[in-house]
Amino acid sequence: MHKMDSFIKETQRCNPLDASALARLVLKPYTFSNGLHVPKGSFIFTPNSPLFEDERFYKDPKRFDGLRFARMRDDPQLQASCPLTATSESSMHFGMGRHACPGRFMVSDEVKLAMVHLLLNFDLAIQNFGPRPRNVAFGKFMLPNMQAKVWLRKSKQLVTAAPTS
């Protein structure tokens, strides 16, 4: 499952649903040490795409590499940041710190179960296979291109789970 986990996390890194993370409303004015002033009532957030394309965090960040995080698990210093559910300054899909989404573990398991079911029981094809269709912006959200056609049909050899004793 490490490879599937890696593939899903890389998909999320390259095609984040939300352009921002950790959005917050400023409750009182604040001035940073460099003089930047943030007035009360402002919205602040962390931009996802620059983080996900930062070479300090990812080697060759513009390239999709489904096994990127699976290989990173071999490095003891990077292991903890590799699972889909991990949060860090370079991976804020589920928030960070004490505000990290508590449901991320369930979501991770459900996405993997859905993927396993699809891969084992269906044949999948993309019409006019070629470069991935570009995402469509909807406000701050990036959505899959709805013009893309994905064909699904039940596999001739359905896989079922055998009872265990």
Short mmCIF file of N, CA and C in Angstrom, two decimals:
data_model
loop_
_atom_site.label_atom_id
_atom_site.label_comp_id
_atom_site.label_asym_id
_atom_site.label_seq_id
_atom_site.Cartn_x
_atom_site.Cartn_y
_atom_site.Cartn_z
N MET A 1 0.81 -1.21 0.00
CA MET A 1 0.00 0.00 0.00
C MET A 1 0.85 1.28 0.00
N HIS A 2 2.15 1.14 0.28
CA HIS A 2 3.02 2.33 0.27
C HIS A 2 3.06 2.97 -1.11
N LYS A 3 3.03 2.14 -2.15
CA LYS A 3 3.09 2.69 -3.51
C LYS A 3 1.79 3.43 -3.84
N MET A 4 0.65 2.86 -3.46
CA MET A 4 -0.62 3.54 -3.72
C MET A 4 -0.70 4.83 -2.91
N ASP A 5 -0.28 4.78 -1.66
CA ASP A 5 -0.26 5.96 -0.80
C ASP A 5 0.60 7.05 -1.46
N SER A 6 1.76 6.67 -1.96
CA SER A 6 2.66 7.61 -2.62
C SER A 6 2.02 8.20 -3.88
N PHE A 7 1.38 7.36 -4.66
CA PHE A 7 0.75 7.81 -5.91
C PHE A 7 -0.36 8.82 -5.62
N ILE A 8 -1.17 8.54 -4.60
CA ILE A 8 -2.26 9.46 -4.24
C ILE A 8 -1.69 10.78 -3.72
N LYS A 9 -0.66 10.71 -2.88
CA LYS A 9 -0.07 11.94 -2.34
C LYS A 9 0.57 12.77 -3.45
N GLU A 10 1.22 12.11 -4.40
CA GLU A 10 1.83 12.84 -5.52
C GLU A 10 0.75 13.46 -6.40
N THR A 11 -0.35 12.75 -6.60
CA THR A 11 -1.48 13.30 -7.35
C THR A 11 -2.00 14.55 -6.65
N GLN A 12 -2.13 14.46 -5.35
CA GLN A 12 -2.60 15.60 -4.55
C GLN A 12 -1.60 16.76 -4.61
N ARG A 13 -0.31 16.44 -4.63
CA ARG A 13 0.72 17.48 -4.71
C ARG A 13 0.67 18.19 -6.06
N CYS A 14 0.54 17.44 -7.12
CA CYS A 14 0.56 18.02 -8.48
C CYS A 14 -0.77 18.65 -8.88
N ASN A 15 -1.85 18.22 -8.26
CA ASN A 15 -3.18 18.72 -8.60
C ASN A 15 -3.97 19.02 -7.33
N PRO A 16 -3.51 19.99 -6.54
CA PRO A 16 -4.22 20.27 -5.28
C PRO A 16 -5.62 20.80 -5.54
N LEU A 17 -6.57 20.36 -4.74
CA LEU A 17 -7.94 20.84 -4.87
C LEU A 17 -8.02 22.32 -4.52
N ASP A 18 -7.31 22.71 -3.48
CA ASP A 18 -7.39 24.07 -2.96
C ASP A 18 -6.07 24.80 -3.22
N ALA A 19 -6.16 26.00 -3.74
CA ALA A 19 -4.96 26.79 -4.04
C ALA A 19 -4.30 27.32 -2.77
N SER A 20 -5.02 27.24 -1.65
CA SER A 20 -4.47 27.77 -0.41
C SER A 20 -4.66 26.78 0.73
N ALA A 21 -3.92 27.01 1.80
CA ALA A 21 -4.05 26.19 3.01
C ALA A 21 -3.99 27.12 4.21
N LEU A 22 -4.51 26.63 5.31
CA LEU A 22 -4.44 27.34 6.58
C LEU A 22 -5.00 28.76 6.49
N ALA A 23 -6.10 28.93 5.80
CA ALA A 23 -6.71 30.26 5.68
C ALA A 23 -7.19 30.73 7.06
N ARG A 24 -6.89 31.96 7.36
CA ARG A 24 -7.27 32.52 8.66
C ARG A 24 -7.72 33.97 8.49
N LEU A 25 -8.63 34.39 9.36
CA LEU A 25 -9.08 35.77 9.44
C LEU A 25 -8.26 36.45 10.53
N VAL A 26 -7.67 37.58 10.21
CA VAL A 26 -6.85 38.32 11.19
C VAL A 26 -7.80 39.01 12.16
N LEU A 27 -7.67 38.67 13.45
CA LEU A 27 -8.57 39.20 14.48
C LEU A 27 -8.08 40.52 15.08
N LYS A 28 -6.78 40.73 15.03
CA LYS A 28 -6.24 42.02 15.49
C LYS A 28 -5.05 42.36 14.61
N PRO A 29 -4.77 43.65 14.41
CA PRO A 29 -3.67 44.04 13.53
C PRO A 29 -2.34 43.47 14.03
N TYR A 30 -1.47 43.18 13.06
CA TYR A 30 -0.17 42.60 13.41
C TYR A 30 0.89 43.15 12.46
N THR A 31 2.05 43.47 13.01
CA THR A 31 3.17 43.92 12.20
C THR A 31 4.34 42.97 12.41
N PHE A 32 4.83 42.41 11.31
CA PHE A 32 5.97 41.49 11.35
C PHE A 32 7.26 42.29 11.56
N SER A 33 8.32 41.57 11.93
CA SER A 33 9.61 42.22 12.20
C SER A 33 10.18 42.92 10.96
N ASN A 34 9.75 42.50 9.76
CA ASN A 34 10.25 43.15 8.54
C ASN A 34 9.41 44.36 8.14
N GLY A 35 8.42 44.71 8.98
CA GLY A 35 7.60 45.89 8.72
C GLY A 35 6.29 45.60 8.01
N LEU A 36 6.10 44.39 7.52
CA LEU A 36 4.84 44.04 6.86
C LEU A 36 3.70 44.13 7.87
N HIS A 37 2.69 44.90 7.52
CA HIS A 37 1.55 45.10 8.42
C HIS A 37 0.32 44.37 7.86
N VAL A 38 -0.35 43.63 8.73
CA VAL A 38 -1.58 42.92 8.35
C VAL A 38 -2.71 43.50 9.19
N PRO A 39 -3.64 44.23 8.55
CA PRO A 39 -4.72 44.85 9.32
C PRO A 39 -5.78 43.84 9.76
N LYS A 40 -6.49 44.19 10.82
CA LYS A 40 -7.60 43.39 11.31
C LYS A 40 -8.62 43.22 10.17
N GLY A 41 -9.20 42.02 10.07
CA GLY A 41 -10.20 41.75 9.04
C GLY A 41 -9.63 41.19 7.75
N SER A 42 -8.30 41.16 7.65
CA SER A 42 -7.66 40.59 6.45
C SER A 42 -7.73 39.07 6.50
N PHE A 43 -7.73 38.46 5.33
CA PHE A 43 -7.60 37.01 5.24
C PHE A 43 -6.16 36.70 4.85
N ILE A 44 -5.56 35.77 5.56
CA ILE A 44 -4.22 35.32 5.21
C ILE A 44 -4.27 33.81 4.98
N PHE A 45 -3.34 33.32 4.18
CA PHE A 45 -3.29 31.88 3.91
C PHE A 45 -1.91 31.51 3.39
N THR A 46 -1.67 30.23 3.33
CA THR A 46 -0.44 29.70 2.74
C THR A 46 -0.76 29.24 1.33
N PRO A 47 -0.06 29.73 0.32
CA PRO A 47 -0.33 29.27 -1.05
C PRO A 47 0.25 27.87 -1.27
N ASN A 48 -0.59 26.93 -1.75
CA ASN A 48 -0.15 25.55 -1.94
C ASN A 48 0.84 25.37 -3.09
N SER A 49 0.51 25.86 -4.27
CA SER A 49 1.33 25.56 -5.45
C SER A 49 2.80 25.93 -5.29
N PRO A 50 3.13 27.12 -4.80
CA PRO A 50 4.57 27.41 -4.63
C PRO A 50 5.27 26.42 -3.69
N LEU A 51 4.56 25.95 -2.67
CA LEU A 51 5.16 24.96 -1.77
C LEU A 51 5.40 23.64 -2.49
N PHE A 52 4.40 23.22 -3.28
CA PHE A 52 4.47 21.92 -3.95
C PHE A 52 5.45 21.93 -5.12
N GLU A 53 5.89 23.12 -5.54
CA GLU A 53 6.84 23.22 -6.64
C GLU A 53 8.21 23.74 -6.16
N ASP A 54 8.44 23.67 -4.87
CA ASP A 54 9.67 24.19 -4.27
C ASP A 54 10.76 23.12 -4.28
N GLU A 55 11.87 23.43 -4.94
CA GLU A 55 12.98 22.47 -5.06
C GLU A 55 13.67 22.20 -3.72
N ARG A 56 13.43 23.03 -2.73
CA ARG A 56 13.98 22.73 -1.40
C ARG A 56 13.30 21.50 -0.80
N PHE A 57 12.06 21.26 -1.21
CA PHE A 57 11.29 20.14 -0.66
C PHE A 57 11.23 18.95 -1.61
N TYR A 58 11.20 19.21 -2.92
CA TYR A 58 10.98 18.14 -3.90
C TYR A 58 11.99 18.22 -5.04
N LYS A 59 12.63 17.11 -5.32
CA LYS A 59 13.53 17.03 -6.47
C LYS A 59 12.67 17.00 -7.73
N ASP A 60 13.01 17.82 -8.71
CA ASP A 60 12.28 17.89 -9.98
C ASP A 60 10.77 18.06 -9.71
N PRO A 61 10.39 19.13 -9.01
CA PRO A 61 9.01 19.28 -8.53
C PRO A 61 7.94 19.44 -9.61
N LYS A 62 8.31 19.83 -10.82
CA LYS A 62 7.29 20.02 -11.86
C LYS A 62 6.90 18.70 -12.54
N ARG A 63 7.65 17.64 -12.23
CA ARG A 63 7.40 16.34 -12.85
C ARG A 63 6.58 15.46 -11.91
N PHE A 64 5.53 14.82 -12.45
CA PHE A 64 4.75 13.86 -11.68
C PHE A 64 5.58 12.59 -11.51
N ASP A 65 5.73 12.16 -10.28
CA ASP A 65 6.47 10.93 -9.97
C ASP A 65 5.66 10.17 -8.93
N GLY A 66 4.86 9.22 -9.39
CA GLY A 66 3.96 8.50 -8.50
C GLY A 66 4.64 7.76 -7.36
N LEU A 67 5.91 7.43 -7.51
CA LEU A 67 6.62 6.71 -6.46
C LEU A 67 7.55 7.61 -5.64
N ARG A 68 7.43 8.91 -5.82
CA ARG A 68 8.29 9.88 -5.12
C ARG A 68 8.30 9.62 -3.61
N PHE A 69 7.13 9.53 -3.00
CA PHE A 69 7.06 9.39 -1.55
C PHE A 69 7.38 7.97 -1.09
N ALA A 70 7.15 6.98 -1.95
CA ALA A 70 7.53 5.60 -1.61
C ALA A 70 9.05 5.50 -1.49
N ARG A 71 9.77 6.12 -2.41
CA ARG A 71 11.24 6.11 -2.35
C ARG A 71 11.75 6.93 -1.16
N MET A 72 11.07 8.02 -0.85
CA MET A 72 11.51 8.87 0.27
C MET A 72 11.41 8.13 1.60
N ARG A 73 10.57 7.10 1.67
CA ARG A 73 10.42 6.33 2.92
C ARG A 73 11.72 5.62 3.30
N ASP A 74 12.62 5.42 2.33
CA ASP A 74 13.89 4.76 2.61
C ASP A 74 14.85 5.65 3.40
N ASP A 75 14.59 6.95 3.42
CA ASP A 75 15.43 7.90 4.15
C ASP A 75 14.83 8.12 5.54
N PRO A 76 15.52 7.68 6.60
CA PRO A 76 14.97 7.82 7.95
C PRO A 76 14.56 9.25 8.31
N GLN A 77 15.27 10.25 7.75
CA GLN A 77 14.94 11.64 8.07
C GLN A 77 13.67 12.10 7.38
N LEU A 78 13.27 11.44 6.30
CA LEU A 78 12.08 11.85 5.54
C LEU A 78 10.88 10.95 5.78
N GLN A 79 11.10 9.80 6.40
CA GLN A 79 10.05 8.79 6.57
C GLN A 79 8.74 9.35 7.12
N ALA A 80 8.83 10.14 8.16
CA ALA A 80 7.62 10.63 8.83
C ALA A 80 6.78 11.54 7.95
N SER A 81 7.39 12.18 6.95
CA SER A 81 6.65 13.12 6.10
C SER A 81 6.07 12.45 4.86
N CYS A 82 6.29 11.16 4.69
CA CYS A 82 5.89 10.48 3.45
C CYS A 82 4.44 10.03 3.36
N PRO A 83 3.82 9.54 4.42
CA PRO A 83 2.44 9.07 4.27
C PRO A 83 1.49 10.18 3.83
N LEU A 84 0.45 9.80 3.14
CA LEU A 84 -0.58 10.74 2.68
C LEU A 84 -1.12 11.56 3.84
N THR A 85 -1.23 10.96 5.01
CA THR A 85 -1.81 11.63 6.17
C THR A 85 -0.85 12.56 6.90
N ALA A 86 0.44 12.52 6.53
CA ALA A 86 1.44 13.35 7.22
C ALA A 86 1.21 14.83 6.90
N THR A 87 1.46 15.66 7.87
CA THR A 87 1.39 17.11 7.65
C THR A 87 2.76 17.69 7.95
N SER A 88 3.13 18.68 7.16
CA SER A 88 4.43 19.35 7.34
C SER A 88 4.37 20.69 6.63
N GLU A 89 5.44 21.46 6.72
CA GLU A 89 5.45 22.77 6.06
C GLU A 89 5.44 22.64 4.54
N SER A 90 5.72 21.46 4.02
CA SER A 90 5.68 21.26 2.57
C SER A 90 4.47 20.45 2.12
N SER A 91 3.60 20.08 3.05
CA SER A 91 2.42 19.27 2.73
C SER A 91 1.29 19.64 3.68
N MET A 92 0.51 20.63 3.29
CA MET A 92 -0.54 21.14 4.17
C MET A 92 -1.95 20.85 3.66
N HIS A 93 -2.11 19.77 2.90
CA HIS A 93 -3.43 19.44 2.37
C HIS A 93 -4.47 19.29 3.48
N PHE A 94 -4.02 18.74 4.60
CA PHE A 94 -4.92 18.48 5.71
C PHE A 94 -4.69 19.44 6.87
N GLY A 95 -4.13 20.61 6.60
CA GLY A 95 -3.82 21.55 7.65
C GLY A 95 -2.47 21.20 8.27
N MET A 96 -2.26 21.70 9.48
CA MET A 96 -0.96 21.46 10.12
C MET A 96 -1.07 21.69 11.61
N GLY A 97 -0.21 21.03 12.35
CA GLY A 97 -0.16 21.23 13.80
C GLY A 97 -1.45 20.84 14.48
N ARG A 98 -1.83 21.61 15.47
CA ARG A 98 -3.03 21.25 16.24
C ARG A 98 -4.31 21.44 15.44
N HIS A 99 -4.22 22.09 14.29
CA HIS A 99 -5.39 22.30 13.45
C HIS A 99 -5.47 21.30 12.30
N ALA A 100 -4.62 20.28 12.31
CA ALA A 100 -4.65 19.27 11.25
C ALA A 100 -5.98 18.52 11.31
N CYS A 101 -6.50 18.17 10.16
CA CYS A 101 -7.79 17.49 10.05
C CYS A 101 -7.75 16.12 10.74
N PRO A 102 -8.60 15.91 11.74
CA PRO A 102 -8.59 14.61 12.42
C PRO A 102 -9.17 13.49 11.54
N GLY A 103 -9.92 13.83 10.50
CA GLY A 103 -10.51 12.83 9.63
C GLY A 103 -9.61 12.39 8.49
N ARG A 104 -8.38 12.90 8.44
CA ARG A 104 -7.50 12.59 7.31
C ARG A 104 -7.15 11.11 7.24
N PHE A 105 -7.12 10.42 8.36
CA PHE A 105 -6.79 9.00 8.36
C PHE A 105 -7.92 8.19 7.72
N MET A 106 -9.15 8.54 8.06
CA MET A 106 -10.30 7.86 7.46
C MET A 106 -10.38 8.17 5.97
N VAL A 107 -10.17 9.41 5.59
CA VAL A 107 -10.21 9.80 4.18
C VAL A 107 -9.15 9.03 3.39
N SER A 108 -7.96 8.93 3.93
CA SER A 108 -6.88 8.20 3.27
C SER A 108 -7.28 6.75 3.03
N ASP A 109 -7.83 6.11 4.05
CA ASP A 109 -8.25 4.71 3.91
C ASP A 109 -9.38 4.56 2.90
N GLU A 110 -10.35 5.48 2.93
CA GLU A 110 -11.48 5.38 2.00
C GLU A 110 -11.05 5.59 0.55
N VAL A 111 -10.15 6.54 0.31
CA VAL A 111 -9.66 6.77 -1.06
C VAL A 111 -8.92 5.53 -1.55
N LYS A 112 -8.11 4.92 -0.69
CA LYS A 112 -7.37 3.72 -1.09
C LYS A 112 -8.33 2.56 -1.37
N LEU A 113 -9.35 2.39 -0.53
CA LEU A 113 -10.33 1.32 -0.77
C LEU A 113 -11.06 1.53 -2.09
N ALA A 114 -11.43 2.77 -2.38
CA ALA A 114 -12.11 3.06 -3.64
C ALA A 114 -11.19 2.77 -4.82
N MET A 115 -9.93 3.16 -4.71
CA MET A 115 -8.97 2.90 -5.80
C MET A 115 -8.76 1.40 -6.00
N VAL A 116 -8.62 0.65 -4.92
CA VAL A 116 -8.44 -0.80 -5.04
C VAL A 116 -9.66 -1.42 -5.72
N HIS A 117 -10.84 -1.01 -5.32
CA HIS A 117 -12.07 -1.54 -5.93
C HIS A 117 -12.11 -1.23 -7.43
N LEU A 118 -11.81 0.01 -7.80
CA LEU A 118 -11.80 0.38 -9.22
C LEU A 118 -10.76 -0.41 -10.01
N LEU A 119 -9.56 -0.49 -9.49
CA LEU A 119 -8.47 -1.15 -10.21
C LEU A 119 -8.69 -2.66 -10.35
N LEU A 120 -9.29 -3.28 -9.34
CA LEU A 120 -9.51 -4.73 -9.40
C LEU A 120 -10.74 -5.12 -10.21
N ASN A 121 -11.73 -4.25 -10.28
CA ASN A 121 -13.01 -4.66 -10.85
C ASN A 121 -13.42 -3.94 -12.13
N PHE A 122 -12.63 -2.98 -12.57
CA PHE A 122 -13.02 -2.22 -13.76
C PHE A 122 -11.84 -2.04 -14.70
N ASP A 123 -12.16 -1.94 -15.98
CA ASP A 123 -11.19 -1.53 -16.99
C ASP A 123 -11.38 -0.04 -17.16
N LEU A 124 -10.31 0.71 -17.14
CA LEU A 124 -10.37 2.16 -17.26
C LEU A 124 -9.62 2.60 -18.50
N ALA A 125 -10.13 3.62 -19.16
CA ALA A 125 -9.44 4.19 -20.32
C ALA A 125 -9.77 5.67 -20.39
N ILE A 126 -8.85 6.43 -20.94
CA ILE A 126 -9.06 7.86 -21.15
C ILE A 126 -9.23 8.08 -22.64
N GLN A 127 -10.32 8.75 -23.01
CA GLN A 127 -10.56 9.04 -24.43
C GLN A 127 -9.45 9.94 -24.94
N ASN A 128 -8.98 9.67 -26.15
CA ASN A 128 -7.91 10.47 -26.77
C ASN A 128 -6.72 10.60 -25.83
N PHE A 129 -6.25 9.47 -25.37
CA PHE A 129 -5.14 9.46 -24.40
C PHE A 129 -3.99 10.32 -24.89
N GLY A 130 -3.52 11.17 -24.05
CA GLY A 130 -2.43 12.08 -24.36
C GLY A 130 -2.08 12.81 -23.09
N PRO A 131 -1.65 14.06 -23.19
CA PRO A 131 -1.35 14.81 -21.97
C PRO A 131 -2.61 14.96 -21.11
N ARG A 132 -2.41 15.00 -19.81
CA ARG A 132 -3.54 15.15 -18.89
C ARG A 132 -4.23 16.47 -19.18
N PRO A 133 -5.57 16.44 -19.30
CA PRO A 133 -6.29 17.71 -19.51
C PRO A 133 -6.03 18.68 -18.36
N ARG A 134 -5.91 19.95 -18.68
CA ARG A 134 -5.63 20.96 -17.66
C ARG A 134 -6.80 21.08 -16.68
N ASN A 135 -6.46 21.36 -15.43
CA ASN A 135 -7.49 21.60 -14.42
C ASN A 135 -8.24 22.88 -14.75
N VAL A 136 -9.40 23.02 -14.13
CA VAL A 136 -10.23 24.20 -14.31
C VAL A 136 -10.31 24.93 -12.97
N ALA A 137 -10.03 26.22 -12.98
CA ALA A 137 -10.11 27.01 -11.74
C ALA A 137 -11.56 27.39 -11.48
N PHE A 138 -11.97 27.23 -10.24
CA PHE A 138 -13.30 27.64 -9.79
C PHE A 138 -13.08 28.36 -8.47
N GLY A 139 -12.92 29.69 -8.55
CA GLY A 139 -12.54 30.45 -7.36
C GLY A 139 -11.14 30.04 -6.97
N LYS A 140 -10.95 29.65 -5.72
CA LYS A 140 -9.63 29.21 -5.26
C LYS A 140 -9.44 27.71 -5.40
N PHE A 141 -10.43 27.04 -5.97
CA PHE A 141 -10.36 25.59 -6.13
C PHE A 141 -9.93 25.20 -7.54
N MET A 142 -9.17 24.12 -7.63
CA MET A 142 -8.76 23.57 -8.91
C MET A 142 -9.49 22.25 -9.09
N LEU A 143 -10.30 22.17 -10.14
CA LEU A 143 -11.12 20.98 -10.38
C LEU A 143 -10.65 20.25 -11.63
N PRO A 144 -10.89 18.94 -11.69
CA PRO A 144 -10.56 18.22 -12.92
C PRO A 144 -11.36 18.78 -14.08
N ASN A 145 -10.78 18.73 -15.25
CA ASN A 145 -11.45 19.22 -16.45
C ASN A 145 -12.66 18.33 -16.75
N MET A 146 -13.84 18.92 -16.72
CA MET A 146 -15.08 18.15 -16.93
C MET A 146 -15.28 17.75 -18.38
N GLN A 147 -14.47 18.28 -19.29
CA GLN A 147 -14.56 17.90 -20.70
C GLN A 147 -13.82 16.58 -20.97
N ALA A 148 -12.95 16.19 -20.06
CA ALA A 148 -12.20 14.95 -20.23
C ALA A 148 -13.16 13.76 -20.11
N LYS A 149 -12.93 12.75 -20.91
CA LYS A 149 -13.78 11.56 -20.90
C LYS A 149 -12.97 10.39 -20.35
N VAL A 150 -13.51 9.76 -19.31
CA VAL A 150 -12.92 8.55 -18.75
C VAL A 150 -13.93 7.44 -18.94
N TRP A 151 -13.49 6.36 -19.56
CA TRP A 151 -14.38 5.22 -19.80
C TRP A 151 -14.14 4.16 -18.74
N LEU A 152 -15.23 3.62 -18.26
CA LEU A 152 -15.20 2.59 -17.23
C LEU A 152 -16.08 1.44 -17.69
N ARG A 153 -15.61 0.23 -17.55
CA ARG A 153 -16.49 -0.92 -17.79
C ARG A 153 -16.07 -2.01 -16.82
N LYS A 154 -17.06 -2.82 -16.43
CA LYS A 154 -16.75 -3.91 -15.51
C LYS A 154 -15.75 -4.84 -16.15
N SER A 155 -14.78 -5.22 -15.39
CA SER A 155 -13.76 -6.13 -15.88
C SER A 155 -14.38 -7.50 -16.12
N LYS A 156 -13.87 -8.21 -17.12
CA LYS A 156 -14.39 -9.56 -17.40
C LYS A 156 -14.00 -10.52 -16.28
N GLN A 157 -12.92 -10.23 -15.61
CA GLN A 157 -12.48 -11.08 -14.50
C GLN A 157 -12.61 -10.30 -13.20
N LEU A 158 -13.80 -10.34 -12.63
CA LEU A 158 -14.02 -9.64 -11.38
C LEU A 158 -13.22 -10.31 -10.27
N VAL A 159 -12.66 -9.52 -9.41
CA VAL A 159 -11.90 -10.03 -8.28
C VAL A 159 -12.75 -9.87 -7.04
N THR A 160 -12.90 -10.95 -6.31
CA THR A 160 -13.66 -10.88 -5.07
C THR A 160 -12.77 -11.36 -3.93
N ALA A 161 -13.07 -10.91 -2.76
CA ALA A 161 -12.29 -11.32 -1.60
C ALA A 161 -12.74 -12.71 -1.17
N ALA A 162 -11.79 -13.56 -0.90
CA ALA A 162 -12.10 -14.91 -0.41
C ALA A 162 -12.30 -14.83 1.09
N PRO A 163 -13.25 -15.63 1.60
CA PRO A 163 -13.44 -15.62 3.06
C PRO A 163 -12.18 -16.11 3.77
N THR A 164 -11.88 -15.50 4.87
CA THR A 164 -10.72 -15.92 5.66
C THR A 164 -11.19 -16.67 6.88
N SER A 165 -10.38 -17.59 7.34
CA SER A 165 -10.80 -18.36 8.52
C SER A 165 -10.05 -17.94 9.74
#
